[in-house]
Amino acid sequence: MSRAVRLLDLVQLLRRRRHPVRGEVLARELGISLRTLYRDIASLQAQGAPIEGEPGLGYVLRPGFTLPPLMFNEDEVEALMLGSHWVSENSDPRLAQAAMDVAAKVAAVLPPDKRELFDNPGLLIVRRGSGANDNLAPIREAIRKERKLKIDYNDVGRSPSSRAIWPFAVGFFEQARVVAAWCELRQDYRHFRIDRIVRLTETDIRYPKRRAVLLKDWRKQMGIASR
């Protein structure tokens, strides 16, 4: 591995972390010595990379740092292709189109040998779930804007109810799409299958907590580790 590639890999490792990561961990993942890692970090800092930290405490890359376009390896190309095709088959039309636009932009800058992976993929999406739902797009919009939604909902026993919810995440399962939200009726977190929402009304009312706070609280309650 050339030093230039190693430096780019180091930046990528730091970008994946939201919290400081110890030098020993980075060195192990890169397959280099701790002394070499320290030299690489110093080199990146000298070139303007906003890496904060010090030996023994860990390192973190400040948000907002960008790199010029990188060349993708075969695994990365297949991951992008598979992810974009999955979204195009399993989301609402607007998000599906965005996924295919991303795939087209990536394909446009690939060399011929990598482009072959896009044109003739070896990994295929087999659509078995319920697919797109008309309610998915407004739910995504409400999540982005942190807005309340009013819904009429049928539970598993087909019992109807009307709810005011604070949506903060959507889970994509094989057979269903589920919105995680704070339910004002139950005063607790609840999960609603989107295909059981019979009526949805968008509002301009911002819910009182930030989405990130709700998500963190929900993860803690569900016993899901934060990334």
PDB file of C-alpha atoms in Angstrom, residues 28-197:
ATOM      1  CA  ARG A  28      -4.436  -2.032  13.889  1.00  0.00           C
ATOM      2  CA  GLU A  29      -7.104  -1.378  11.249  1.00  0.00           C
ATOM      3  CA  LEU A  30      -4.524   0.070   8.860  1.00  0.00           C
ATOM      4  CA  GLY A  31      -1.976  -2.668   9.559  1.00  0.00           C
ATOM      5  CA  ILE A  32       0.780  -0.225  10.506  1.00  0.00           C
ATOM      6  CA  SER A  33       2.843   0.545  13.592  1.00  0.00           C
ATOM      7  CA  LEU A  34       1.730   3.106  16.135  1.00  0.00           C
ATOM      8  CA  ARG A  35       4.799   5.224  15.332  1.00  0.00           C
ATOM      9  CA  THR A  36       3.861   5.263  11.632  1.00  0.00           C
ATOM     10  CA  LEU A  37       0.306   6.236  12.533  1.00  0.00           C
ATOM     11  CA  TYR A  38       1.506   9.213  14.566  1.00  0.00           C
ATOM     12  CA  ARG A  39       3.667  10.345  11.644  1.00  0.00           C
ATOM     13  CA  ASP A  40       0.717  10.010   9.236  1.00  0.00           C
ATOM     14  CA  ILE A  41      -1.575  12.023  11.502  1.00  0.00           C
ATOM     15  CA  ALA A  42       1.050  14.738  11.838  1.00  0.00           C
ATOM     16  CA  SER A  43       1.442  14.796   8.054  1.00  0.00           C
ATOM     17  CA  LEU A  44      -2.325  15.158   7.497  1.00  0.00           C
ATOM     18  CA  GLN A  45      -2.531  17.909  10.108  1.00  0.00           C
ATOM     19  CA  ALA A  46       0.317  19.750   8.384  1.00  0.00           C
ATOM     20  CA  GLN A  47      -1.658  19.560   5.118  1.00  0.00           C
ATOM     21  CA  GLY A  48      -4.694  21.162   6.755  1.00  0.00           C
ATOM     22  CA  ALA A  49      -6.776  18.168   7.845  1.00  0.00           C
ATOM     23  CA  PRO A  50      -8.671  19.223  11.020  1.00  0.00           C
ATOM     24  CA  ILE A  51      -7.694  16.192  13.112  1.00  0.00           C
ATOM     25  CA  GLU A  52      -7.886  16.830  16.849  1.00  0.00           C
ATOM     26  CA  GLY A  53      -6.463  14.725  19.666  1.00  0.00           C
ATOM     27  CA  GLU A  54      -3.210  13.398  20.965  1.00  0.00           C
ATOM     28  CA  PRO A  55      -1.519  10.092  21.826  1.00  0.00           C
ATOM     29  CA  GLY A  56      -3.268   8.262  24.636  1.00  0.00           C
ATOM     30  CA  LEU A  57      -6.530  10.204  24.269  1.00  0.00           C
ATOM     31  CA  GLY A  58      -7.610   9.409  20.709  1.00  0.00           C
ATOM     32  CA  TYR A  59      -8.266  11.313  17.506  1.00  0.00           C
ATOM     33  CA  VAL A  60     -11.323  12.771  15.805  1.00  0.00           C
ATOM     34  CA  LEU A  61     -11.847  14.504  12.464  1.00  0.00           C
ATOM     35  CA  ARG A  62     -13.834  17.725  12.738  1.00  0.00           C
ATOM     36  CA  PRO A  63     -17.015  17.812  10.579  1.00  0.00           C
ATOM     37  CA  GLY A  64     -16.935  19.596   7.248  1.00  0.00           C
ATOM     38  CA  PHE A  65     -13.594  18.329   5.976  1.00  0.00           C
ATOM     39  CA  THR A  66     -13.814  17.256   2.340  1.00  0.00           C
ATOM     40  CA  LEU A  67     -11.477  15.449  -0.008  1.00  0.00           C
ATOM     41  CA  PRO A  68     -11.254  15.459  -3.778  1.00  0.00           C
ATOM     42  CA  PRO A  69     -13.160  12.619  -5.492  1.00  0.00           C
ATOM     43  CA  LEU A  70     -11.608   9.248  -4.680  1.00  0.00           C
ATOM     44  CA  MET A  71     -11.307   6.193  -6.869  1.00  0.00           C
ATOM     45  CA  PHE A  72     -13.523   3.349  -5.718  1.00  0.00           C
ATOM     46  CA  ASN A  73     -12.323  -0.230  -5.396  1.00  0.00           C
ATOM     47  CA  GLU A  74     -14.447  -3.183  -6.540  1.00  0.00           C
ATOM     48  CA  ASP A  75     -16.080  -3.754  -3.149  1.00  0.00           C
ATOM     49  CA  GLU A  76     -17.011  -0.069  -2.848  1.00  0.00           C
ATOM     50  CA  VAL A  77     -18.496  -0.038  -6.351  1.00  0.00           C
ATOM     51  CA  GLU A  78     -20.613  -3.106  -5.567  1.00  0.00           C
ATOM     52  CA  ALA A  79     -21.736  -1.577  -2.250  1.00  0.00           C
ATOM     53  CA  LEU A  80     -22.831   1.640  -3.996  1.00  0.00           C
ATOM     54  CA  MET A  81     -24.573  -0.262  -6.771  1.00  0.00           C
ATOM     55  CA  LEU A  82     -26.378  -2.645  -4.406  1.00  0.00           C
ATOM     56  CA  GLY A  83     -27.447   0.131  -2.050  1.00  0.00           C
ATOM     57  CA  SER A  84     -28.737   2.423  -4.788  1.00  0.00           C
ATOM     58  CA  HIS A  85     -30.660  -0.396  -6.488  1.00  0.00           C
ATOM     59  CA  TRP A  86     -32.192  -1.487  -3.177  1.00  0.00           C
ATOM     60  CA  VAL A  87     -33.410   2.048  -2.468  1.00  0.00           C
ATOM     61  CA  SER A  88     -34.780   2.386  -6.005  1.00  0.00           C
ATOM     62  CA  GLU A  89     -36.832  -0.789  -5.533  1.00  0.00           C
ATOM     63  CA  ASN A  90     -37.981  -0.237  -1.964  1.00  0.00           C
ATOM     64  CA  SER A  91     -38.675   3.443  -1.455  1.00  0.00           C
ATOM     65  CA  ASP A  92     -41.006   6.200  -2.586  1.00  0.00           C
ATOM     66  CA  PRO A  93     -40.587   7.527  -6.165  1.00  0.00           C
ATOM     67  CA  ARG A  94     -38.653  10.651  -5.168  1.00  0.00           C
ATOM     68  CA  LEU A  95     -36.086   8.789  -3.069  1.00  0.00           C
ATOM     69  CA  ALA A  96     -35.899   6.036  -5.702  1.00  0.00           C
ATOM     70  CA  GLN A  97     -35.054   8.596  -8.379  1.00  0.00           C
ATOM     71  CA  ALA A  98     -32.434  10.168  -6.124  1.00  0.00           C
ATOM     72  CA  ALA A  99     -30.800   6.765  -5.645  1.00  0.00           C
ATOM     73  CA  MET A 100     -30.578   6.162  -9.380  1.00  0.00           C
ATOM     74  CA  ASP A 101     -29.216   9.686  -9.911  1.00  0.00           C
ATOM     75  CA  VAL A 102     -26.450   8.936  -7.411  1.00  0.00           C
ATOM     76  CA  ALA A 103     -25.673   5.675  -9.204  1.00  0.00           C
ATOM     77  CA  ALA A 104     -25.519   7.476 -12.559  1.00  0.00           C
ATOM     78  CA  LYS A 105     -23.138  10.125 -11.193  1.00  0.00           C
ATOM     79  CA  VAL A 106     -20.834   7.464  -9.789  1.00  0.00           C
ATOM     80  CA  ALA A 107     -20.948   5.398 -12.992  1.00  0.00           C
ATOM     81  CA  ALA A 108     -20.086   8.459 -15.077  1.00  0.00           C
ATOM     82  CA  VAL A 109     -16.665   8.850 -13.442  1.00  0.00           C
ATOM     83  CA  LEU A 110     -15.690   5.171 -13.288  1.00  0.00           C
ATOM     84  CA  PRO A 111     -13.049   3.715 -15.603  1.00  0.00           C
ATOM     85  CA  PRO A 112     -14.254   1.014 -18.039  1.00  0.00           C
ATOM     86  CA  ASP A 113     -13.228  -1.950 -15.865  1.00  0.00           C
ATOM     87  CA  LYS A 114     -15.183  -0.619 -12.858  1.00  0.00           C
ATOM     88  CA  ARG A 115     -18.120   0.509 -15.017  1.00  0.00           C
ATOM     89  CA  GLU A 116     -18.634  -3.127 -15.970  1.00  0.00           C
ATOM     90  CA  LEU A 117     -19.667  -3.819 -12.356  1.00  0.00           C
ATOM     91  CA  PHE A 118     -22.458  -1.271 -12.736  1.00  0.00           C
ATOM     92  CA  ASP A 119     -23.656  -2.350 -16.165  1.00  0.00           C
ATOM     93  CA  ASN A 120     -23.567  -6.089 -15.415  1.00  0.00           C
ATOM     94  CA  PRO A 121     -23.862  -6.455 -11.627  1.00  0.00           C
ATOM     95  CA  GLY A 122     -23.211  -9.742  -9.893  1.00  0.00           C
ATOM     96  CA  LEU A 123     -25.315  -8.706  -6.886  1.00  0.00           C
ATOM     97  CA  LEU A 124     -29.038  -8.435  -7.534  1.00  0.00           C
ATOM     98  CA  ILE A 125     -31.983  -7.041  -5.614  1.00  0.00           C
ATOM     99  CA  VAL A 126     -34.941  -9.435  -5.388  1.00  0.00           C
ATOM    100  CA  ARG A 127     -38.036  -7.447  -4.532  1.00  0.00           C
ATOM    101  CA  ARG A 128     -40.177  -9.348  -2.035  1.00  0.00           C
ATOM    102  CA  GLY A 129     -41.461  -6.663   0.317  1.00  0.00           C
ATOM    103  CA  SER A 130     -44.459  -4.379   0.068  1.00  0.00           C
ATOM    104  CA  GLY A 131     -42.434  -1.791  -1.860  1.00  0.00           C
ATOM    105  CA  ALA A 132     -43.171   1.907  -1.968  1.00  0.00           C
ATOM    106  CA  ASN A 133     -45.982   3.584  -0.099  1.00  0.00           C
ATOM    107  CA  ASP A 134     -47.634   6.942  -0.789  1.00  0.00           C
ATOM    108  CA  ASN A 135     -47.137   7.949   2.855  1.00  0.00           C
ATOM    109  CA  LEU A 136     -43.379   7.426   2.865  1.00  0.00           C
ATOM    110  CA  ALA A 137     -42.404  10.706   1.167  1.00  0.00           C
ATOM    111  CA  PRO A 138     -44.366  13.003   3.545  1.00  0.00           C
ATOM    112  CA  ILE A 139     -43.063  11.020   6.516  1.00  0.00           C
ATOM    113  CA  ARG A 140     -39.473  11.557   5.333  1.00  0.00           C
ATOM    114  CA  GLU A 141     -40.213  15.248   4.875  1.00  0.00           C
ATOM    115  CA  ALA A 142     -41.662  15.520   8.390  1.00  0.00           C
ATOM    116  CA  ILE A 143     -38.586  13.796   9.832  1.00  0.00           C
ATOM    117  CA  ARG A 144     -36.252  16.232   8.081  1.00  0.00           C
ATOM    118  CA  LYS A 145     -38.253  19.270   9.231  1.00  0.00           C
ATOM    119  CA  GLU A 146     -38.997  17.841  12.703  1.00  0.00           C
ATOM    120  CA  ARG A 147     -42.737  18.329  12.204  1.00  0.00           C
ATOM    121  CA  LYS A 148     -45.669  16.568  13.848  1.00  0.00           C
ATOM    122  CA  LEU A 149     -47.953  14.316  11.832  1.00  0.00           C
ATOM    123  CA  LYS A 150     -51.570  13.373  12.435  1.00  0.00           C
ATOM    124  CA  ILE A 151     -52.446   9.847  11.396  1.00  0.00           C
ATOM    125  CA  ASP A 152     -55.408   7.491  11.349  1.00  0.00           C
ATOM    126  CA  TYR A 153     -53.994   4.049  12.026  1.00  0.00           C
ATOM    127  CA  ASN A 154     -55.203   0.449  12.040  1.00  0.00           C
ATOM    128  CA  ASP A 155     -53.281  -1.848  14.374  1.00  0.00           C
ATOM    129  CA  VAL A 156     -52.621  -5.544  13.762  1.00  0.00           C
ATOM    130  CA  GLY A 157     -56.163  -6.368  14.873  1.00  0.00           C
ATOM    131  CA  ARG A 158     -57.586  -3.704  12.508  1.00  0.00           C
ATOM    132  CA  SER A 159     -58.630  -1.543  15.466  1.00  0.00           C
ATOM    133  CA  PRO A 160     -58.585   2.118  14.331  1.00  0.00           C
ATOM    134  CA  SER A 161     -57.139   5.042  16.254  1.00  0.00           C
ATOM    135  CA  SER A 162     -56.132   8.636  15.613  1.00  0.00           C
ATOM    136  CA  ARG A 163     -52.704   9.772  16.730  1.00  0.00           C
ATOM    137  CA  ALA A 164     -50.455  12.806  16.769  1.00  0.00           C
ATOM    138  CA  ILE A 165     -46.873  11.595  16.384  1.00  0.00           C
ATOM    139  CA  TRP A 166     -43.343  13.009  16.281  1.00  0.00           C
ATOM    140  CA  PRO A 167     -41.609  10.916  13.587  1.00  0.00           C
ATOM    141  CA  PHE A 168     -37.819  10.646  13.807  1.00  0.00           C
ATOM    142  CA  ALA A 169     -36.801   7.509  11.863  1.00  0.00           C
ATOM    143  CA  VAL A 170     -38.041   4.975   9.315  1.00  0.00           C
ATOM    144  CA  GLY A 171     -37.005   1.337   9.411  1.00  0.00           C
ATOM    145  CA  PHE A 172     -36.934  -0.605   6.129  1.00  0.00           C
ATOM    146  CA  PHE A 173     -37.736  -4.256   6.764  1.00  0.00           C
ATOM    147  CA  GLU A 174     -38.172  -6.977   4.166  1.00  0.00           C
ATOM    148  CA  GLN A 175     -41.966  -7.050   4.424  1.00  0.00           C
ATOM    149  CA  ALA A 176     -42.766  -3.626   5.852  1.00  0.00           C
ATOM    150  CA  ARG A 177     -41.705  -0.029   6.387  1.00  0.00           C
ATOM    151  CA  VAL A 178     -42.004   1.162   9.992  1.00  0.00           C
ATOM    152  CA  VAL A 179     -41.901   4.716  11.316  1.00  0.00           C
ATOM    153  CA  ALA A 180     -40.500   5.197  14.818  1.00  0.00           C
ATOM    154  CA  ALA A 181     -42.140   8.109  16.602  1.00  0.00           C
ATOM    155  CA  TRP A 182     -43.133   9.628  19.909  1.00  0.00           C
ATOM    156  CA  CYS A 183     -46.886   9.116  20.297  1.00  0.00           C
ATOM    157  CA  GLU A 184     -48.741  11.892  22.112  1.00  0.00           C
ATOM    158  CA  LEU A 185     -51.658   9.560  22.874  1.00  0.00           C
ATOM    159  CA  ARG A 186     -49.493   6.944  24.615  1.00  0.00           C
ATOM    160  CA  GLN A 187     -46.837   9.386  25.853  1.00  0.00           C
ATOM    161  CA  ASP A 188     -44.166   6.957  24.793  1.00  0.00           C
ATOM    162  CA  TYR A 189     -42.242   5.725  21.768  1.00  0.00           C
ATOM    163  CA  ARG A 190     -44.278   3.678  19.326  1.00  0.00           C
ATOM    164  CA  HIS A 191     -43.709   2.021  15.964  1.00  0.00           C
ATOM    165  CA  PHE A 192     -46.247   2.262  13.142  1.00  0.00           C
ATOM    166  CA  ARG A 193     -46.294   0.180   9.989  1.00  0.00           C
ATOM    167  CA  ILE A 194     -46.614   2.661   7.170  1.00  0.00           C
ATOM    168  CA  ASP A 195     -48.942   0.412   5.161  1.00  0.00           C
ATOM    169  CA  ARG A 196     -51.427   0.511   8.074  1.00  0.00           C
ATOM    170  CA  ILE A 197     -51.643   4.314   8.063  1.00  0.00           C
TER     171      ILE A 197
END
